[in-house]
XYZ file of C-alpha atoms in Angstrom:
293
model
C 11.177 14.670 50.205
C 10.013 11.799 51.829
C 6.224 12.361 53.691
C 3.644 10.205 55.396
C 2.431 9.278 51.840
C 5.381 8.250 50.137
C 8.273 10.241 48.105
C 6.909 13.932 46.853
C 8.533 16.474 44.611
C 8.767 19.460 46.648
C 11.087 21.486 44.146
C 12.238 21.786 40.417
C 15.393 23.868 39.172
C 14.814 26.261 36.639
C 16.934 24.106 34.427
C 15.132 21.125 34.990
C 11.976 22.924 34.495
C 13.013 24.062 30.802
C 14.026 20.588 30.228
C 10.590 19.341 30.957
C 8.612 21.840 29.356
C 10.659 21.224 26.131
C 10.003 17.395 26.545
C 6.294 18.115 27.090
C 6.343 20.261 23.734
C 8.098 17.524 21.910
C 5.335 14.776 22.992
C 2.841 16.981 22.566
C 3.991 17.516 18.736
C 4.534 13.953 18.093
C 1.105 13.108 19.759
C -0.359 15.686 17.216
C 1.443 14.196 14.537
C 0.380 10.718 15.251
C -2.978 11.841 15.430
C -3.493 13.256 12.318
C -1.210 10.704 10.021
C -2.718 8.049 12.431
C -6.172 8.990 11.699
C -5.847 9.036 7.770
C -3.548 5.352 8.185
C -6.654 3.767 9.883
C -9.205 5.367 7.817
C -7.595 4.044 4.799
C -7.786 0.739 6.077
C -10.191 -1.574 4.335
C -10.172 -4.553 6.098
C -11.537 -5.464 9.583
C -8.491 -7.556 10.599
C -6.033 -5.180 9.325
C -7.912 -2.372 10.961
C -7.517 -4.014 14.340
C -3.617 -4.868 13.649
C -3.117 -1.086 12.458
C -4.773 0.262 15.765
C -2.304 -2.412 18.090
C 0.242 -1.174 15.706
C -0.665 2.470 16.491
C -0.956 2.185 20.129
C 2.732 0.503 20.058
C 3.825 3.643 18.895
C 2.287 6.046 20.920
C 3.295 4.304 24.083
C 7.161 3.316 23.013
C 8.418 5.530 25.082
C 7.058 4.200 28.501
C 8.247 0.728 27.058
C 11.891 2.147 26.664
C 11.767 3.472 30.234
C 10.633 0.517 31.668
C 13.334 -1.677 29.766
C 16.500 0.601 30.132
C 15.648 2.551 33.572
C 17.420 1.310 36.463
C 15.137 -0.643 38.897
C 15.556 1.990 41.508
C 14.390 4.778 39.477
C 11.387 2.611 38.383
C 10.527 1.866 41.802
C 10.951 5.215 43.010
C 8.502 6.777 40.418
C 6.221 4.134 41.284
C 5.813 4.884 44.856
C 5.816 8.864 44.369
C 3.189 10.694 45.377
C 1.113 12.327 42.765
C 1.843 15.869 41.752
C -0.942 18.396 42.375
C -1.619 20.799 39.778
C -3.572 24.211 39.674
C -7.366 23.701 39.756
C -8.805 25.022 36.020
C -11.583 27.459 36.261
C -15.184 26.299 36.361
C -18.774 27.590 35.786
C -21.302 25.680 37.487
C -19.395 22.949 37.733
C -17.905 22.771 34.147
C -14.083 23.118 34.121
C -12.284 24.701 31.370
C -10.350 21.339 30.356
C -14.093 19.344 30.190
C -15.202 22.168 28.015
C -11.815 22.348 25.743
C -12.402 18.628 24.844
C -16.284 18.718 24.419
C -15.334 21.178 21.367
C -12.559 19.674 20.277
C -13.400 16.139 19.630
C -16.553 17.098 17.913
C -14.348 19.300 15.534
C -12.003 16.616 14.771
C -14.489 13.929 14.234
C -16.087 16.829 11.409
C -12.530 17.659 10.194
C -11.642 13.869 9.729
C -15.314 12.932 7.941
C -15.432 16.025 5.546
C -11.618 15.797 4.718
C -10.926 12.082 4.732
C -13.801 10.095 4.793
C -15.929 11.898 2.514
C -13.166 11.705 -0.494
C -12.758 8.064 0.078
C -16.524 7.295 0.081
C -16.815 9.535 -3.234
C -14.052 7.171 -4.697
C -15.311 3.977 -3.927
C -18.909 5.042 -5.312
C -17.578 6.184 -8.411
C -15.311 3.061 -8.906
C -18.515 0.976 -8.090
C -20.361 3.033 -10.887
C -17.626 2.499 -13.280
C -17.380 -1.030 -12.737
C -20.841 -1.690 -12.361
C -23.117 1.100 -13.867
C -22.455 0.293 -17.604
C -21.339 -2.575 -19.363
C -21.272 -6.055 -16.953
C -21.335 -8.525 -19.766
C -17.362 -8.964 -19.092
C -14.929 -11.007 -17.419
C -11.233 -10.217 -16.406
C -8.488 -12.041 -14.765
C -4.820 -10.893 -13.749
C -2.137 -13.437 -13.883
C 0.677 -14.155 -12.033
C 2.621 -11.107 -12.874
C -0.228 -8.805 -12.640
C -1.225 -8.218 -15.658
C -4.972 -7.644 -16.713
C -6.663 -9.866 -19.044
C -10.224 -9.342 -20.454
C -12.856 -11.237 -22.373
C -16.058 -10.029 -23.656
C -19.235 -12.470 -23.097
C -21.679 -10.660 -25.171
C -20.046 -10.033 -28.656
C -19.160 -12.371 -30.910
C -15.459 -11.084 -31.762
C -15.140 -13.507 -34.858
C -17.909 -11.710 -36.576
C -16.656 -8.260 -36.076
C -13.003 -9.009 -37.103
C -14.000 -11.486 -39.524
C -10.829 -14.227 -40.053
C -8.258 -11.748 -38.805
C -8.475 -13.777 -35.558
C -8.239 -17.712 -35.698
C -10.338 -19.115 -32.809
C -8.679 -22.373 -33.328
C -4.956 -21.042 -33.028
C -2.996 -21.914 -30.045
C -2.811 -20.094 -26.713
C 1.297 -19.081 -27.285
C 0.144 -17.685 -30.923
C -2.543 -15.767 -29.388
C -0.189 -14.471 -26.616
C 2.268 -13.675 -29.585
C -0.163 -11.655 -31.246
C -1.247 -9.592 -28.346
C 2.033 -8.900 -26.285
C 4.607 -8.366 -29.062
C 1.967 -6.309 -31.054
C 2.200 -8.264 -34.240
C -2.017 -7.641 -34.466
C -4.054 -4.671 -33.351
C -6.646 -6.879 -31.049
C -8.572 -3.464 -30.083
C -6.868 -3.273 -26.392
C -7.834 -0.903 -24.005
C -4.617 0.473 -22.842
C -4.474 -1.254 -19.309
C -5.957 -4.584 -20.546
C -5.217 -7.185 -22.813
C -8.184 -8.928 -24.406
C -8.858 -12.367 -25.522
C -11.560 -13.062 -27.972
C -11.831 -16.898 -26.764
C -13.041 -17.815 -23.510
C -11.251 -20.828 -23.476
C -7.726 -18.668 -23.761
C -8.889 -16.395 -21.232
C -9.169 -19.153 -18.636
C -5.786 -20.454 -19.814
C -4.263 -17.325 -18.110
C -5.751 -18.190 -14.558
C -3.850 -21.332 -13.949
C -0.391 -19.518 -14.426
C 1.995 -19.063 -11.126
C 4.747 -16.428 -11.081
C 7.357 -18.688 -12.417
C 5.021 -20.489 -15.033
C 4.153 -16.683 -16.210
C 7.638 -15.539 -16.295
C 8.649 -18.368 -18.471
C 5.920 -17.792 -20.777
C 7.014 -14.024 -21.221
C 10.144 -14.869 -21.761
C 9.212 -17.847 -24.351
C 7.489 -15.009 -26.509
C 11.022 -13.758 -26.948
C 12.315 -17.077 -27.688
C 14.533 -16.729 -24.851
C 15.033 -18.291 -21.308
C 16.572 -15.136 -19.176
C 16.916 -11.800 -21.305
C 15.740 -7.955 -21.218
C 12.637 -7.959 -23.188
C 10.662 -4.811 -22.375
C 11.962 -3.334 -25.507
C 10.587 -6.294 -28.139
C 7.184 -6.159 -26.483
C 5.375 -3.245 -27.410
C 2.246 -4.155 -25.767
C 3.427 -4.384 -22.212
C 5.233 -1.094 -22.376
C 2.390 -0.009 -23.754
C 0.391 -1.440 -20.428
C 3.218 0.135 -17.959
C 3.301 3.358 -19.689
C -0.756 3.363 -19.449
C -1.660 3.759 -22.773
C 1.505 5.331 -23.841
C 4.183 4.952 -26.679
C 5.314 1.088 -25.515
C 7.520 1.188 -28.215
C 9.715 3.820 -26.805
C 10.055 2.102 -23.079
C 13.004 -0.196 -22.108
C 14.424 -1.766 -19.078
C 16.297 1.258 -18.002
C 13.351 3.512 -18.094
C 11.788 1.028 -15.639
C 14.831 -0.131 -13.737
C 13.561 2.005 -10.337
C 10.644 -0.381 -10.158
C 13.038 -3.521 -10.279
C 12.596 -4.140 -6.540
C 9.002 -3.664 -6.298
C 7.251 -5.051 -9.406
C 7.361 -8.645 -10.289
C 6.318 -7.761 -13.580
C 9.518 -5.634 -14.135
C 11.427 -8.547 -12.972
C 10.025 -10.629 -15.314
C 10.882 -9.231 -18.399
C 14.101 -7.259 -17.589
C 15.692 -9.935 -15.408
C 19.446 -8.661 -16.283
C 18.791 -5.088 -15.582
C 17.249 -6.080 -12.141
C 20.254 -8.145 -11.561
C 18.281 -11.396 -11.212
C 21.768 -13.175 -12.661
C 24.045 -11.702 -10.035
C 25.404 -13.907 -7.693
C 25.421 -11.195 -4.466
C 21.912 -10.114 -5.300
C 19.142 -11.164 -3.019
C 17.163 -12.520 -5.921
C 19.793 -14.707 -7.029
C 18.544 -17.207 -4.726
C 14.597 -16.564 -4.279
C 14.082 -14.876 -7.596
C 12.308 -17.407 -9.278
C 9.285 -16.568 -6.808
C 9.654 -13.202 -7.268
C 9.931 -13.119 -11.170
C 12.930 -14.002 -11.979
C 13.250 -16.339 -14.727
C 15.011 -19.926 -14.272
C-alpha cells in the first residue's frame, strides 16, 4: 500500500512467507559455506597482492545475487524496492541497554577468530617454521635451481666430489654427456629422490638458462629423438616423478592424467598427451607448453 512515507508492505500470504523463509535459509547456508571456505582461501594466500585480489573476488561472490537482480529485474521493480519504506521488525530483548543480537555477535566473532587461528593459522605457521628449519637449519652449503620444466638440480658448494668419486665422473665431460648419465641413469650419481645433482658448478649454471622449448628439446635429444614418448627410457625422470619410487616401471600411460597440468609430462610424453593431434589445443601453442617442436 502507499502511505505518506512511500510504499509499505502490509501483508504477505502464507505461501510467500514459506518462500521467503526458504530463500533466507538458503542464503544463510551459502554465507556460512563461503565464510568457512573463504576464510581458508584467504588464510592460504601468501602474497599481499593476491590477498587483495582474493578479497575482491570473495566480495563479488557474496554480492552476486544483488548484481543479478539489478541486471535482470524490470526497472519498475527496482524503483519500487528502492522507494519502499523499511520493514519494521521486532526489537530483540535487551538488558541494561545490551540487546540479544549484540551479545550474540560479541561472543561469535571472538570464537570464530579463535577457531580460525587454532585450526588454520597455527598449522600453517608450524609448516612454515618446519620448512624454514628444514631448508636453513642444517647444511646450507649448496645451491639449487629448476629448469624450464620444473626439474630440480643441485650442486654441493663444499665437498670436492671429484675426490670422493675418484675418476667416476670426468669434470671435463660435456653438459650433454653429464645429463645422459644422470637422466638416463647410466651411472649412480648418488642423487636424492627429488633432485638431480651436478658435481660441476658450470654445468649446474648451464641449466639456469633453459627456457621451456629449449629444455624440452634437450630432454628429447637424450633419447636421440625429436618427438617421442621417452619416459620409460629415462629411469631417473621416472624416479623423480614417483618421488623416489621405481622409476623404471613408469611409462607415459601411467601419468597421462597429468598431461593437462604438467609441462614436464607433456615434454617427455608428447604422443600420449596429444601434442601432434591437429584438433588438440596443444597443436598450435604446445611449443611454449612443453610440446616438442
